[in-house]
C-alpha positions as a printed NumPy array, in Angstrom:
array([[-29.28 , -34.076, -46.155],
       [-28.134, -32.142, -43.107],
       [-24.541, -31.299, -42.264],
       [-22.85 , -30.268, -39.037],
       [-19.968, -28.248, -40.441],
       [-18.242, -27.821, -37.083],
       [-18.242, -30.326, -34.262],
       [-15.723, -32.176, -32.103],
       [-14.885, -35.741, -31.236],
       [-17.061, -37.456, -28.63 ],
       [-18.295, -40.894, -27.657],
       [-21.472, -40.705, -29.691],
       [-22.535, -42.79 , -32.656],
       [-21.628, -41.429, -36.072],
       [-24.558, -42.684, -38.107],
       [-25.896, -41.722, -41.496],
       [-28.511, -39.187, -40.431],
       [-26.208, -36.308, -41.365],
       [-22.675, -35.398, -42.378],
       [-20.274, -33.86 , -39.895],
       [-16.833, -32.255, -39.942],
       [-14.983, -33.226, -36.768],
       [-12.417, -30.626, -35.776],
       [ -9.393, -31.32 , -33.63 ],
       [ -8.168, -29.019, -30.88 ],
       [ -4.689, -30.524, -30.473],
       [ -2.578, -33.485, -31.576],
       [ -4.31 , -35.848, -29.147],
       [ -7.408, -35.772, -31.372],
       [ -5.75 , -36.389, -34.718],
       [ -5.534, -40.177, -34.955],
       [ -9.014, -40.77 , -33.538],
       [-10.597, -38.3  , -35.944],
       [ -8.732, -39.723, -38.918],
       [ -9.833, -43.237, -37.969],
       [-13.45 , -42.128, -37.717],
       [-13.33 , -40.446, -41.114],
       [-11.649, -43.482, -42.645],
       [-14.382, -45.821, -41.418],
       [-17.431, -43.609, -41.949],
       [-18.152, -41.807, -45.198],
       [-20.386, -39.344, -43.351],
       [-17.5  , -38.087, -41.208],
       [-14.876, -35.629, -42.46 ],
       [-11.723, -34.668, -40.58 ],
       [-10.083, -31.334, -39.813],
       [ -6.591, -31.207, -38.322],
       [ -5.309, -28.219, -36.393],
       [ -4.356, -26.66 , -33.097],
       [ -6.996, -24.56 , -31.332],
       [ -5.777, -21.119, -30.193],
       [ -6.276, -22.141, -26.543],
       [ -3.547, -24.745, -27.092],
       [ -1.275, -22.736, -29.375],
       [  1.725, -23.569, -27.21 ],
       [  1.372, -27.238, -28.21 ],
       [  2.088, -26.649, -31.887],
       [  4.884, -28.671, -33.483],
       [  5.126, -27.293, -36.992],
       [  6.83 , -30.251, -38.64 ],
       [  4.409, -32.693, -37.035],
       [  1.337, -30.759, -38.138],
       [  2.591, -30.405, -41.687],
       [  3.391, -34.113, -41.86 ],
       [ -0.165, -34.983, -40.831],
       [ -1.641, -32.565, -43.36 ],
       [  0.608, -33.781, -46.167],
       [ -0.136, -37.448, -45.476],
       [ -3.918, -37.05 , -45.219],
       [ -4.973, -35.466, -48.473],
       [ -8.698, -35.373, -47.657],
       [ -8.308, -33.687, -44.269],
       [ -9.265, -30.069, -43.818],
       [ -7.312, -27.728, -41.546],
       [ -8.774, -26.705, -38.207],
       [ -9.673, -25.751, -35.729],
       [ -7.334, -22.794, -35.625],
       [ -7.744, -19.056, -35.204],
       [ -7.497, -16.285, -32.637],
       [ -9.047, -15.975, -29.188],
       [ -8.536, -12.867, -27.075],
       [-10.773, -14.024, -24.25 ],
       [ -9.84 , -15.328, -20.81 ],
       [ -7.937, -18.294, -22.256],
       [ -5.738, -16.236, -24.586],
       [ -2.456, -18.001, -25.295],
       [  0.806, -16.216, -26.02 ],
       [  2.098, -16.766, -29.532],
       [ -1.273, -17.699, -30.998],
       [ -0.862, -15.24 , -33.88 ],
       [  2.169, -17.089, -35.254],
       [  0.42 , -20.427, -34.803],
       [ -2.643, -19.148, -36.632],
       [ -0.62 , -17.866, -39.565],
       [  1.249, -21.158, -39.83 ],
       [ -2.101, -22.889, -40.341],
       [ -2.988, -20.36 , -43.049],
       [  0.348, -21.035, -44.746],
       [ -0.348, -24.789, -44.694],
       [ -3.863, -24.253, -46.033],
       [ -2.492, -22.242, -48.937],
       [  0.377, -24.639, -49.598],
       [ -1.788, -27.772, -49.68 ],
       [ -4.956, -26.094, -50.976],
       [ -7.089, -27.052, -47.984],
       [-10.126, -25.134, -46.763],
       [ -9.582, -24.053, -43.162],
       [-11.902, -23.894, -40.125],
       [-11.445, -20.79 , -37.979],
       [-12.223, -19.805, -34.405],
       [-12.512, -16.059, -33.822],
       [-13.308, -14.564, -30.431],
       [-12.864, -10.861, -29.726],
       [-10.352, -10.909, -32.559],
       [-12.141, -10.117, -35.812],
       [-10.24 ,  -6.943, -36.646],
       [ -6.881,  -8.544, -35.943],
       [ -7.81 , -11.645, -37.914],
       [ -8.994,  -9.656, -40.91 ],
       [ -5.801,  -7.622, -41.021],
       [ -3.696, -10.782, -40.794],
       [ -5.392, -12.705, -43.595],
       [ -6.676, -10.054, -46.007],
       [ -3.564, -10.301, -48.192],
       [ -2.563, -13.88 , -47.411],
       [ -5.437, -16.364, -47.407],
       [ -5.88 , -18.131, -50.763],
       [ -8.421, -20.826, -49.871],
       [-12.054, -20.852, -48.72 ],
       [-12.446, -20.681, -44.961],
       [-15.11 , -21.059, -42.302],
       [-15.654, -18.693, -39.388],
       [-17.494, -20.932, -36.984],
       [-20.033, -19.601, -34.472],
       [-19.04 , -16.095, -35.476],
       [-19.923, -13.684, -32.662],
       [-17.704, -10.722, -33.513],
       [-18.12 ,  -7.473, -35.469],
       [-20.998,  -7.729, -37.949],
       [-19.498,  -4.913, -39.993],
       [-16.621,  -7.182, -40.999],
       [-18.818,  -9.972, -42.344],
       [-18.965,  -8.516, -45.855],
       [-15.203,  -7.992, -45.89 ],
       [-14.587, -11.577, -44.801],
       [-16.98 , -12.799, -47.512],
       [-14.893, -10.969, -50.102],
       [-11.907, -13.043, -48.94 ],
       [-13.811, -16.322, -49.352],
       [-15.426, -16.757, -45.941],
       [-18.362, -18.924, -44.924],
       [-20.064, -18.61 , -41.531],
       [-21.632, -21.345, -39.413],
       [-24.198, -20.838, -36.68 ],
       [-25.659, -22.969, -33.867],
       [-29.215, -23.193, -32.565],
       [-29.244, -20.098, -30.376],
       [-28.029, -16.495, -30.209],
       [-26.088, -14.537, -32.853],
       [-29.215, -13.072, -34.439],
       [-27.466,  -9.987, -35.823],
       [-24.67 , -12.073, -37.329],
       [-27.077, -14.49 , -38.992],
       [-29.13 , -11.684, -40.514],
       [-26.012,  -9.918, -41.799],
       [-24.546, -13.017, -43.464],
       [-25.425, -13.66 , -47.137],
       [-27.577, -16.787, -47.409],
       [-25.12 , -18.349, -49.847],
       [-22.444, -18.256, -47.128],
       [-24.417, -19.623, -44.147],
       [-23.782, -23.097, -42.713],
       [-25.111, -25.061, -39.73 ],
       [-23.071, -26.3  , -36.775],
       [-23.366, -27.673, -33.25 ],
       [-19.796, -27.321, -31.885],
       [-20.424, -30.458, -29.836],
       [-22.663, -33.414, -29.088],
       [-25.008, -31.548, -26.712],
       [-26.758, -29.911, -29.64 ],
       [-28.743, -31.119, -32.638],
       [-27.851, -29.804, -36.094],
       [-31.516, -30.043, -37.104],
       [-32.239, -27.446, -34.424],
       [-29.503, -25.254, -35.885],
       [-31.073, -25.292, -39.343],
       [-34.508, -24.669, -37.835],
       [-33.171, -21.741, -35.824],
       [-31.476, -20.178, -38.851],
       [-34.703, -20.593, -40.828],
       [-36.783, -18.928, -38.121],
       [-34.263, -16.116, -37.622],
       [-34.242, -15.28 , -41.329],
       [-37.952, -15.84 , -41.87 ],
       [-37.227, -18.263, -44.713],
       [-38.85 , -21.679, -45.179],
       [-36.964, -24.549, -43.558],
       [-36.58 , -26.578, -46.753],
       [-35.177, -23.604, -48.631],
       [-32.607, -22.956, -45.901],
       [-31.714, -26.637, -45.673],
       [-31.201, -26.835, -49.444],
       [-29.025, -23.706, -49.502],
       [-26.886, -24.896, -46.575],
       [-26.349, -28.199, -48.357],
       [-25.212, -26.34 , -51.483],
       [-22.966, -24.047, -49.444],
       [-21.394, -27.019, -47.694],
       [-20.419, -28.634, -50.959],
       [-18.917, -25.356, -52.155],
       [-16.745, -25.13 , -49.04 ],
       [-15.852, -28.799, -48.567],
       [-14.061, -29.245, -51.856],
       [-12.147, -32.352, -50.729],
       [-15.225, -34.42 , -49.902],
       [-17.516, -36.744, -51.796],
       [-21.207, -36.476, -50.916],
       [-24.242, -38.64 , -51.429],
       [-27.323, -36.612, -52.29 ]])
């Protein structure tokens, strides 16, 4: 079975050809994602505020959603020091980490031009497994993030150095949206590493189950 570990809500059909974790970017996504995950066993939910929208965080509201939805992951959250950088995102990010620790939820992270800052912020605080999705930052920090419990997901293009640096037991496949096919992501990872497709697919499936500890899977 294939799994898209990081995607977003869209108008597409959520059929049984693969599993997917649908990440929110702000509160407007929450109810729709939760409804999809409730009605489709191949859809898992992640609740969080993307760093682009950090100014929309309402702490009590987010915690209430997390507390009341015991099978929801936390995300997408993180740090982004690109053109859309939002003031106060560091505090928002750390609040998500606090919730993840408190409720024992794996957390889905966005990291853009921020890997050193992120590592310093979580190295002594994060207590749960976490995903760095479409990781494009410093390859020299990959091993350090792995020591903290990190997994890394990659799409169907680019990021060759990051893919090659990531231990196979920590690699996952993603699309980050409906324009891409997760099968192409797995194929691309396989070709980049020079490892047979079926071997990569099997390892990604195993890795996914290790990260997504709240979910029930069909083989």
